[in-house]
Amino acid sequence: MTEDGEGIGKIDGFTVFVKDAVIGDVIEGKLIKVKKTYGYGRLMKVLMPSADRVVPPCPAAAPCGGCQLQALSYEAQLRFKESRVRGHLERIGHFAELPMEPIIGMDGEPLRYRNKAQFPVGRNRNGEIVTGFYAGRTHSIIPMEDCQLGSPVNRLVTKTVTSFMENYQIEPYDEENHRGLVRHILVRCGFHTGQVLVCLVINGKKLPHHEELVSRLREQIPGLVSVSLNVNREKTNVILGRELINLYGPGYLEDLIGGVRFRISPLSFFQVNPLQTEKLYGKALEFAGLTGDEIVWDLYCGIGTISLFLAQKAKQVYGVEIIPAAVENAKENAQINGMDNAEFFVGKAEEVLPEKYRQSGGSMAADVIVVDPPRKGCDEALLETMVKMAPERIVYVSCNSATLARDLRYLCDRGYELKRVQAVDMFPMCVSTEAVALMSLVSEEEK
Ligand code: SAH
């Protein structure tokens, strides 16, 4: 299967990509597009189902397209992800002997793991207000209130909001003519605290009768702590705008990861699978090998999740993050946890770190550097400075094993050795894969 979850099939040696076919299926398909060296097919009939094929747990799996791997057993999903990370490290990183540990999957049922959901609001063919998802590659809404990846509370929230809209004749947003008010319903849940935050994304500045909505939500939703509006008046596919208007509560919810408390606002980046996040960060902490004396840099730190997790065991942690609001959250999070050994800087990691290193006249040192970059990986200017700083250990948390492999190769050509690689499944049913790697500095004698 490809990185998008399409089946890769062969017919007389010719490669064909077929959506909805899974590894091991023998299928009958229809060629719908043919290029020189490959083509695309449509699945017509499964002639011999793969031993790993299962009935998707969600009835809307096929039209929705949000999950790509539902027709594959969970064991097979894990094998697929582990082998993708391995493949990237071998092919792109040219690592021959990989110190790779078996992927960490979810312990219980790999469903209902997401702490965040965003439902578009629209009308169905009968004119009723509905929430659901966009049918693959289109913008027509297929009604669906109970996504199997999300919390059961989502359904209660969407029902409460849509019935409020019906009662007060509040229009859902219509993309075609850029009219109507309510665009999306955002729900976030704190899995450890049971807190729930609701935010309505609106094409305007005001929601008529908002006190009534707040009072209905407070009545219906256990754990509700915050209700807010997000203003998005642009003609855009981007869900959230920048402006927030608070209607009820503090404007954020709180949740815990490994005993550290975090404040999460509608706009904050926060890992969506809290149970697996704890395992991922636990591995990062283990790889960092902290004893309490270390200086640690956490680059691409977001709201300081990894930084504060590490600060519990380090002497001093410095975090760098490009989004100013996230850095504000990070500082606040340090404070509410009573941690005074974490400091945060706003800016690009590839500018802040080299700049600080230059200012120190090359004396700035670190024992451990942790990076958790977006999909495109680390900028070379950053990697270059990391090599100059020569920390004992580098821990690389990655959501894209292709750029991970590229960056590990860079570091391993410049004095580092790859010690451990661990894939963690943060997104069951979906193709994305997270991995964490440990590199250590090769000492002079070993060279
Ligand atoms: N470590 C955090 C966030 C990881 S997501 C966590 O686990 O929660 C990657 C983060 O990198 C995002 O917060 C994004 O805003 C930030 N980012 C993207 N490009 C950046 C850059 N060039 N320099 C610093 N931060 C960047």
Short mmCIF file of C-alpha atoms and ligand atoms in Angstrom, two decimals:
data_model
loop_
_atom_site.label_atom_id
_atom_site.label_comp_id
_atom_site.label_asym_id
_atom_site.label_seq_id
_atom_site.Cartn_x
_atom_site.Cartn_y
_atom_site.Cartn_z
CA MET A 1 0.00 0.00 0.00
CA THR A 2 1.13 3.54 -0.71
CA GLU A 3 1.59 6.34 1.79
CA ASP A 4 -1.94 7.45 0.96
CA GLY A 5 -3.31 4.00 1.70
CA GLU A 6 -4.00 2.94 -1.88
CA GLY A 7 -3.32 -0.67 -2.74
CA ILE A 8 -0.35 -1.25 -5.06
CA GLY A 9 -1.13 -4.07 -7.45
CA LYS A 10 0.53 -5.74 -10.39
CA ILE A 11 -0.95 -6.99 -13.62
CA ASP A 12 1.58 -8.67 -15.92
CA GLY A 13 4.33 -6.77 -14.13
CA PHE A 14 2.61 -3.40 -14.66
CA THR A 15 1.95 -1.37 -11.48
CA VAL A 16 -1.58 -0.19 -10.74
CA PHE A 17 -2.73 1.88 -7.77
CA VAL A 18 -6.15 0.87 -6.50
CA LYS A 19 -8.03 2.72 -3.77
CA ASP A 20 -9.78 0.45 -1.21
CA ALA A 21 -7.63 -2.60 -2.04
CA VAL A 22 -5.49 -3.83 0.84
CA ILE A 23 -2.20 -5.72 1.08
CA GLY A 24 -2.74 -9.33 0.05
CA ASP A 25 -6.06 -8.93 -1.80
CA VAL A 26 -6.55 -10.49 -5.21
CA ILE A 27 -8.99 -8.20 -6.99
CA GLU A 28 -10.77 -7.52 -10.21
CA GLY A 29 -10.37 -3.87 -11.12
CA LYS A 30 -11.03 -1.48 -13.92
CA LEU A 31 -8.19 0.57 -15.33
CA ILE A 32 -9.25 4.18 -15.18
CA LYS A 33 -6.02 5.99 -16.03
CA VAL A 34 -2.86 4.68 -17.65
CA LYS A 35 0.54 6.37 -17.64
CA LYS A 36 3.77 5.10 -19.16
CA THR A 37 4.98 3.07 -16.21
CA TYR A 38 1.95 2.86 -13.95
CA GLY A 39 -1.79 3.27 -13.84
CA TYR A 40 -4.79 3.79 -11.59
CA GLY A 41 -7.56 1.27 -11.15
CA ARG A 42 -10.96 1.12 -9.52
CA LEU A 43 -11.78 -1.81 -7.26
CA MET A 44 -14.67 -3.75 -8.84
CA LYS A 45 -14.60 -7.02 -6.94
CA VAL A 46 -12.44 -8.66 -4.30
CA LEU A 47 -11.76 -12.11 -5.78
CA MET A 48 -9.72 -13.42 -2.88
CA PRO A 49 -9.68 -11.30 0.24
CA SER A 50 -6.41 -10.77 2.04
CA ALA A 51 -6.02 -12.69 5.32
CA ASP A 52 -5.66 -9.23 6.88
CA ARG A 53 -8.86 -7.79 5.43
CA VAL A 54 -11.53 -6.89 7.99
CA VAL A 55 -14.94 -5.24 7.88
CA PRO A 56 -14.30 -1.53 8.55
CA PRO A 57 -15.61 -0.62 12.02
CA CYS A 58 -17.15 2.58 10.63
CA PRO A 59 -19.99 2.33 8.09
CA ALA A 60 -18.81 5.55 6.42
CA ALA A 61 -15.16 4.51 6.05
CA ALA A 62 -15.21 4.40 2.26
CA PRO A 63 -16.96 7.68 1.37
CA CYS A 64 -15.34 9.60 4.23
CA GLY A 65 -11.72 9.06 3.34
CA GLY A 66 -10.58 10.40 6.72
CA CYS A 67 -9.28 6.93 7.60
CA GLN A 68 -7.36 5.01 4.97
CA LEU A 69 -6.63 1.72 6.73
CA GLN A 70 -9.93 0.62 8.25
CA ALA A 71 -10.17 -2.44 6.01
CA LEU A 72 -6.87 -3.74 7.37
CA SER A 73 -6.62 -5.61 10.69
CA TYR A 74 -4.85 -3.63 13.40
CA GLU A 75 -1.88 -6.05 13.45
CA ALA A 76 -1.47 -5.56 9.71
CA GLN A 77 -1.70 -1.76 10.09
CA LEU A 78 1.12 -1.90 12.62
CA ARG A 79 3.25 -4.10 10.35
CA PHE A 80 2.58 -1.71 7.45
CA LYS A 81 3.69 1.32 9.46
CA GLU A 82 6.75 -0.30 10.95
CA SER A 83 7.91 -1.48 7.56
CA ARG A 84 7.39 1.97 6.08
CA VAL A 85 9.67 3.55 8.69
CA ARG A 86 12.19 0.76 8.15
CA GLY A 87 12.00 1.17 4.38
CA HIS A 88 12.63 4.92 4.54
CA LEU A 89 15.59 4.51 6.87
CA GLU A 90 17.10 1.85 4.61
CA ARG A 91 16.42 3.49 1.25
CA ILE A 92 16.72 7.20 2.03
CA GLY A 93 18.97 7.04 5.09
CA HIS A 94 21.14 4.17 3.81
CA PHE A 95 21.23 2.57 7.24
CA ALA A 96 22.08 -1.08 6.88
CA GLU A 97 21.71 -2.47 10.37
CA LEU A 98 18.79 -0.79 11.99
CA PRO A 99 18.51 -0.70 15.79
CA MET A 100 14.75 -0.74 15.45
CA GLU A 101 12.35 -1.90 18.13
CA PRO A 102 8.87 -3.29 17.44
CA ILE A 103 6.29 -0.56 16.87
CA ILE A 104 4.22 0.48 19.90
CA GLY A 105 0.53 0.15 19.06
CA MET A 106 -2.53 0.96 21.14
CA ASP A 107 -3.30 -1.46 23.95
CA GLY A 108 -7.07 -1.42 23.90
CA GLU A 109 -9.38 -1.04 20.95
CA PRO A 110 -7.67 1.28 18.45
CA LEU A 111 -10.74 3.53 18.18
CA ARG A 112 -12.14 6.55 20.05
CA TYR A 113 -8.64 7.83 20.63
CA ARG A 114 -8.90 11.40 19.33
CA ASN A 115 -9.29 14.31 21.75
CA LYS A 116 -10.19 16.77 19.00
CA ALA A 117 -12.89 16.83 16.30
CA GLN A 118 -13.96 19.41 13.74
CA PHE A 119 -17.31 18.97 12.04
CA PRO A 120 -18.43 21.05 9.07
CA VAL A 121 -22.02 22.27 9.29
CA GLY A 122 -24.36 22.38 6.29
CA ARG A 123 -27.71 21.24 4.98
CA ASN A 124 -28.65 17.84 3.61
CA ARG A 125 -30.87 17.27 0.57
CA ASN A 126 -34.00 17.65 2.69
CA GLY A 127 -32.82 21.02 3.89
CA GLU A 128 -32.10 19.87 7.43
CA ILE A 129 -29.05 21.17 9.25
CA VAL A 130 -26.45 18.42 9.48
CA THR A 131 -22.89 17.88 10.58
CA GLY A 132 -20.60 15.25 9.20
CA PHE A 133 -17.62 15.14 6.91
CA TYR A 134 -16.77 16.17 3.40
CA ALA A 135 -17.06 13.26 0.99
CA GLY A 136 -13.54 12.55 -0.32
CA ARG A 137 -12.20 15.42 -2.45
CA THR A 138 -15.54 17.25 -2.51
CA HIS A 139 -17.24 19.76 -0.33
CA SER A 140 -20.60 18.11 0.02
CA ILE A 141 -21.32 17.06 3.58
CA ILE A 142 -22.21 13.47 4.36
CA PRO A 143 -24.09 13.41 7.65
CA MET A 144 -22.17 11.54 10.34
CA GLU A 145 -22.23 12.50 13.96
CA ASP A 146 -20.37 9.67 15.52
CA CYS A 147 -16.90 9.34 14.06
CA GLN A 148 -15.41 6.16 15.52
CA LEU A 149 -12.09 7.83 16.16
CA GLY A 150 -13.59 10.54 18.33
CA SER A 151 -15.17 10.81 21.75
CA PRO A 152 -18.84 9.87 22.19
CA VAL A 153 -19.40 13.37 23.56
CA ASN A 154 -19.01 14.79 20.02
CA ARG A 155 -22.41 13.53 19.09
CA LEU A 156 -24.06 15.22 22.04
CA VAL A 157 -22.34 18.48 21.16
CA THR A 158 -23.28 18.45 17.47
CA LYS A 159 -26.90 17.53 18.28
CA THR A 160 -27.15 20.35 20.79
CA VAL A 161 -25.69 22.86 18.36
CA THR A 162 -27.75 21.85 15.33
CA SER A 163 -31.02 21.80 17.26
CA PHE A 164 -30.18 25.26 18.67
CA MET A 165 -29.57 26.43 15.09
CA GLU A 166 -32.88 24.98 13.89
CA ASN A 167 -34.79 26.57 16.79
CA TYR A 168 -33.34 30.04 16.24
CA GLN A 169 -33.05 29.90 12.45
CA ILE A 170 -29.31 30.31 12.42
CA GLU A 171 -27.94 29.52 9.01
CA PRO A 172 -25.10 27.11 8.36
CA TYR A 173 -22.36 28.52 6.17
CA ASP A 174 -22.73 27.93 2.45
CA GLU A 175 -19.38 27.85 0.70
CA GLU A 176 -20.71 28.47 -2.77
CA ASN A 177 -22.17 31.88 -2.11
CA HIS A 178 -20.14 32.66 1.04
CA ARG A 179 -23.33 33.22 3.03
CA GLY A 180 -24.62 31.81 6.29
CA LEU A 181 -22.99 31.84 9.67
CA VAL A 182 -21.87 28.59 11.28
CA ARG A 183 -18.98 26.88 9.47
CA HIS A 184 -17.56 24.28 11.83
CA ILE A 185 -18.03 22.88 15.30
CA LEU A 186 -14.76 22.20 17.10
CA VAL A 187 -14.77 19.93 20.15
CA ARG A 188 -11.77 19.20 22.35
CA CYS A 189 -11.75 16.80 25.31
CA GLY A 190 -9.32 16.30 28.16
CA PHE A 191 -9.04 12.52 28.50
CA HIS A 192 -7.60 12.66 32.01
CA THR A 193 -9.61 15.59 33.33
CA GLY A 194 -12.91 14.90 31.55
CA GLN A 195 -13.09 18.56 30.51
CA VAL A 196 -14.79 19.55 27.26
CA LEU A 197 -14.31 22.70 25.17
CA VAL A 198 -16.66 23.72 22.36
CA CYS A 199 -15.85 26.33 19.76
CA LEU A 200 -18.08 27.42 16.86
CA VAL A 201 -16.29 28.72 13.80
CA ILE A 202 -18.45 31.46 12.34
CA ASN A 203 -18.53 33.66 9.27
CA GLY A 204 -19.21 36.77 11.32
CA LYS A 205 -18.52 38.38 14.65
CA LYS A 206 -21.69 37.54 16.55
CA LEU A 207 -23.83 34.52 17.22
CA PRO A 208 -27.46 35.51 17.90
CA HIS A 209 -28.86 34.02 21.14
CA HIS A 210 -25.48 32.77 22.21
CA GLU A 211 -26.51 32.79 25.90
CA GLU A 212 -29.12 30.18 25.01
CA LEU A 213 -26.53 28.01 23.27
CA VAL A 214 -24.23 28.23 26.30
CA SER A 215 -27.01 27.32 28.68
CA ARG A 216 -28.07 24.34 26.54
CA LEU A 217 -24.49 23.10 26.25
CA ARG A 218 -23.99 23.45 30.02
CA GLU A 219 -27.10 21.39 30.57
CA GLN A 220 -26.33 18.68 28.01
CA ILE A 221 -22.56 18.24 28.05
CA PRO A 222 -20.91 16.70 31.10
CA GLY A 223 -17.53 18.27 31.78
CA LEU A 224 -18.14 21.39 29.68
CA VAL A 225 -15.66 24.08 30.77
CA SER A 226 -15.44 26.53 27.84
CA VAL A 227 -17.50 27.80 24.93
CA SER A 228 -16.05 30.19 22.40
CA LEU A 229 -16.48 31.55 18.90
CA ASN A 230 -13.78 31.63 16.27
CA VAL A 231 -14.15 34.24 13.57
CA ASN A 232 -13.36 33.06 10.05
CA ARG A 233 -14.80 35.29 7.30
CA GLU A 234 -12.39 34.25 4.58
CA LYS A 235 -13.24 32.26 1.47
CA THR A 236 -10.89 29.47 2.42
CA ASN A 237 -10.54 25.78 3.19
CA VAL A 238 -8.61 26.63 6.33
CA ILE A 239 -10.94 25.79 9.20
CA LEU A 240 -9.91 28.22 11.91
CA GLY A 241 -9.48 31.98 11.81
CA ARG A 242 -7.27 33.90 14.23
CA GLU A 243 -9.80 35.75 16.35
CA LEU A 244 -11.43 34.11 19.36
CA ILE A 245 -14.43 35.40 21.27
CA ASN A 246 -15.01 33.82 24.63
CA LEU A 247 -18.62 33.04 25.57
CA TYR A 248 -18.22 30.93 28.69
CA GLY A 249 -15.42 29.67 30.93
CA PRO A 250 -11.72 30.46 30.80
CA GLY A 251 -11.28 29.93 27.02
CA TYR A 252 -9.21 26.77 27.41
CA LEU A 253 -9.40 23.29 28.86
CA GLU A 254 -6.77 21.48 30.86
CA ASP A 255 -5.40 18.00 30.41
CA LEU A 256 -2.48 16.00 31.74
CA ILE A 257 0.33 14.15 30.01
CA GLY A 258 2.49 12.05 32.29
CA GLY A 259 1.53 14.13 35.31
CA VAL A 260 2.23 17.51 33.63
CA ARG A 261 -0.76 19.83 33.28
CA PHE A 262 -1.41 21.67 30.02
CA ARG A 263 -3.80 24.45 29.05
CA ILE A 264 -5.18 23.92 25.59
CA SER A 265 -7.05 26.64 23.71
CA PRO A 266 -9.02 26.16 20.48
CA LEU A 267 -6.00 27.31 18.47
CA SER A 268 -3.22 25.37 20.24
CA PHE A 269 -1.43 22.49 18.62
CA PHE A 270 -1.82 19.49 20.90
CA GLN A 271 -1.23 15.85 20.05
CA VAL A 272 -4.60 14.27 19.23
CA ASN A 273 -4.02 10.83 20.74
CA PRO A 274 -3.22 11.44 24.41
CA LEU A 275 -2.69 7.79 25.39
CA GLN A 276 -0.09 7.19 22.69
CA THR A 277 1.45 10.63 23.23
CA GLU A 278 2.33 9.56 26.72
CA LYS A 279 4.14 6.51 25.31
CA LEU A 280 5.89 8.56 22.63
CA TYR A 281 7.11 11.22 25.06
CA GLY A 282 8.02 8.46 27.53
CA LYS A 283 10.33 7.01 24.87
CA ALA A 284 11.78 10.45 24.11
CA LEU A 285 12.48 10.87 27.82
CA GLU A 286 14.05 7.43 28.07
CA PHE A 287 16.23 8.12 25.01
CA ALA A 288 17.28 11.49 26.48
CA GLY A 289 18.78 9.56 29.43
CA LEU A 290 18.38 12.42 31.90
CA THR A 291 19.82 12.33 35.42
CA GLY A 292 18.97 15.85 36.57
CA ASP A 293 22.20 17.60 35.57
CA GLU A 294 21.56 18.13 31.89
CA ILE A 295 21.05 21.19 29.72
CA VAL A 296 18.43 20.30 27.11
CA TRP A 297 17.19 22.14 24.01
CA ASP A 298 13.72 21.26 22.70
CA LEU A 299 13.35 22.61 19.16
CA TYR A 300 9.90 22.99 17.54
CA CYS A 301 8.48 22.85 21.06
CA GLY A 302 4.86 23.95 20.40
CA ILE A 303 3.13 24.64 23.72
CA GLY A 304 6.06 23.04 25.55
CA THR A 305 4.68 19.53 25.87
CA ILE A 306 7.98 17.69 25.40
CA SER A 307 9.98 20.48 27.08
CA LEU A 308 8.00 20.25 30.32
CA PHE A 309 7.94 16.46 30.22
CA LEU A 310 11.77 16.60 30.08
CA ALA A 311 12.08 19.48 32.55
CA GLN A 312 10.91 17.10 35.29
CA LYS A 313 14.24 15.25 34.96
CA ALA A 314 16.66 17.86 33.59
CA LYS A 315 18.59 20.77 35.06
CA GLN A 316 17.47 23.28 32.46
CA VAL A 317 15.35 23.10 29.30
CA TYR A 318 15.24 25.69 26.51
CA GLY A 319 12.40 25.52 23.99
CA VAL A 320 12.15 27.20 20.57
CA GLU A 321 8.91 27.59 18.63
CA ILE A 322 7.83 29.74 15.68
CA ILE A 323 4.27 30.58 16.81
CA PRO A 324 4.23 33.35 19.43
CA ALA A 325 0.90 32.26 20.96
CA ALA A 326 2.22 28.72 21.46
CA VAL A 327 5.26 30.13 23.27
CA GLU A 328 2.92 32.11 25.53
CA ASN A 329 1.08 28.86 26.30
CA ALA A 330 4.39 27.10 26.95
CA LYS A 331 5.44 29.76 29.48
CA GLU A 332 2.06 29.60 31.16
CA ASN A 333 2.20 25.80 31.25
CA ALA A 334 5.62 25.93 32.92
CA GLN A 335 4.16 28.28 35.49
CA ILE A 336 1.03 26.29 36.37
CA ASN A 337 3.24 23.25 36.91
CA GLY A 338 5.59 25.23 39.14
CA MET A 339 8.55 24.59 36.84
CA ASP A 340 11.19 27.30 36.82
CA ASN A 341 13.81 25.43 34.83
CA ALA A 342 12.21 25.86 31.39
CA GLU A 343 12.71 28.92 29.21
CA PHE A 344 11.11 29.54 25.81
CA PHE A 345 12.08 31.55 22.75
CA VAL A 346 9.97 32.64 19.77
CA GLY A 347 11.44 32.19 16.32
CA LYS A 348 12.56 29.74 13.70
CA ALA A 349 14.66 26.97 15.21
CA GLU A 350 17.08 27.32 12.27
CA GLU A 351 17.58 31.00 13.12
CA VAL A 352 17.32 31.12 16.92
CA LEU A 353 19.78 28.32 17.67
CA PRO A 354 22.54 29.43 15.23
CA GLU A 355 22.12 33.03 16.40
CA LYS A 356 22.43 32.16 20.09
CA TYR A 357 25.36 29.92 19.34
CA ARG A 358 27.13 32.73 17.46
CA GLN A 359 26.41 35.22 20.23
CA SER A 360 28.00 32.87 22.76
CA GLY A 361 31.17 32.81 20.69
CA GLY A 362 30.73 29.09 20.12
CA SER A 363 30.69 28.27 23.81
CA MET A 364 27.00 27.45 24.11
CA ALA A 365 26.63 23.77 24.86
CA ALA A 366 23.88 21.22 25.39
CA ASP A 367 23.88 17.70 26.76
CA VAL A 368 20.79 16.68 24.87
CA ILE A 369 18.97 18.22 21.90
CA VAL A 370 15.42 17.13 21.10
CA VAL A 371 13.75 18.04 17.79
CA ASP A 372 10.13 17.49 16.77
CA PRO A 373 9.82 19.23 13.40
CA PRO A 374 6.82 19.39 11.05
CA ARG A 375 6.66 17.05 8.05
CA LYS A 376 9.37 18.78 6.06
CA GLY A 377 11.95 17.92 8.71
CA CYS A 378 14.83 20.07 9.98
CA ASP A 379 16.46 22.90 8.08
CA GLU A 380 20.12 22.25 7.29
CA ALA A 381 21.20 25.43 9.10
CA LEU A 382 19.78 23.93 12.27
CA LEU A 383 21.42 20.53 11.80
CA GLU A 384 24.74 22.27 11.14
CA THR A 385 24.56 24.17 14.44
CA MET A 386 23.52 21.03 16.30
CA VAL A 387 26.63 19.27 15.04
CA LYS A 388 28.78 22.21 16.17
CA MET A 389 27.20 22.15 19.63
CA ALA A 390 28.01 18.44 19.77
CA PRO A 391 25.47 17.30 22.39
CA GLU A 392 26.06 13.81 23.79
CA ARG A 393 22.62 12.70 22.58
CA ILE A 394 20.14 13.85 19.95
CA VAL A 395 16.53 12.67 20.18
CA TYR A 396 14.53 13.10 16.98
CA VAL A 397 10.73 12.88 17.16
CA SER A 398 9.26 12.69 13.67
CA CYS A 399 5.88 12.59 11.95
CA ASN A 400 7.47 11.82 8.57
CA SER A 401 9.98 9.00 8.36
CA ALA A 402 11.24 10.12 4.92
CA THR A 403 12.61 13.42 6.24
CA LEU A 404 13.66 11.65 9.44
CA ALA A 405 15.82 9.30 7.36
CA ARG A 406 17.35 12.21 5.43
CA ASP A 407 18.20 14.17 8.61
CA LEU A 408 19.56 11.13 10.48
CA ARG A 409 21.87 10.47 7.55
CA TYR A 410 23.15 14.07 7.74
CA LEU A 411 23.92 13.72 11.44
CA CYS A 412 25.41 10.24 11.14
CA ASP A 413 27.81 11.49 8.45
CA ARG A 414 29.00 14.13 10.93
CA GLY A 415 29.92 12.30 14.11
CA TYR A 416 26.72 10.66 15.32
CA GLU A 417 25.69 7.07 15.54
CA LEU A 418 22.10 5.83 15.30
CA LYS A 419 21.41 3.92 18.51
CA ARG A 420 17.68 3.27 18.66
CA VAL A 421 14.57 3.76 16.51
CA GLN A 422 11.06 3.34 17.79
CA ALA A 423 7.87 3.78 15.78
CA VAL A 424 4.75 4.65 17.77
CA ASP A 425 1.26 4.40 16.32
CA MET A 426 -0.43 7.69 17.11
CA PHE A 427 -3.10 7.42 14.40
CA PRO A 428 -4.73 3.98 14.19
CA MET A 429 -6.83 3.55 10.99
CA CYS A 430 -4.91 6.38 9.31
CA VAL A 431 -1.67 6.21 7.35
CA SER A 432 0.40 8.71 9.37
CA THR A 433 3.18 7.26 11.46
CA GLU A 434 5.26 8.78 14.23
CA ALA A 435 8.76 7.64 15.19
CA VAL A 436 11.46 8.60 17.65
CA ALA A 437 15.18 8.04 17.15
CA LEU A 438 18.21 8.30 19.42
CA MET A 439 21.63 9.26 18.16
CA SER A 440 24.72 9.53 20.26
CA LEU A 441 27.99 11.31 19.66
CA VAL A 442 30.78 8.96 18.64
CA SER A 443 33.65 9.56 21.06
CA GLU A 444 37.19 10.30 19.85
CA GLU A 445 38.44 6.82 20.85
CA GLU A 446 35.61 5.09 19.00
CA LYS A 447 36.45 7.04 15.85
N1 SAH B 1 6.76 19.24 20.23
C1 SAH B 1 5.43 19.79 20.17
C2 SAH B 1 5.03 20.33 18.79
C3 SAH B 1 5.44 19.54 17.60
S1 SAH B 1 4.64 20.04 16.10
C4 SAH B 1 4.43 18.75 20.64
O1 SAH B 1 4.72 17.56 20.67
O2 SAH B 1 3.32 19.14 21.01
C5 SAH B 1 5.85 21.02 15.31
C6 SAH B 1 5.91 22.44 15.85
O3 SAH B 1 6.93 23.12 15.12
C7 SAH B 1 4.65 23.27 15.67
O4 SAH B 1 4.29 23.82 16.91
C8 SAH B 1 5.05 24.37 14.67
O5 SAH B 1 4.43 25.60 14.92
C9 SAH B 1 6.54 24.47 14.93
N2 SAH B 1 7.39 24.98 13.83
C10 SAH B 1 7.23 24.85 12.49
N3 SAH B 1 8.29 25.35 11.82
C11 SAH B 1 9.16 25.81 12.77
C12 SAH B 1 10.45 26.40 12.70
N4 SAH B 1 11.05 26.63 11.53
N5 SAH B 1 11.05 26.72 13.86
C13 SAH B 1 10.46 26.50 15.06
N6 SAH B 1 9.24 25.93 15.17
C14 SAH B 1 8.59 25.59 14.05
#
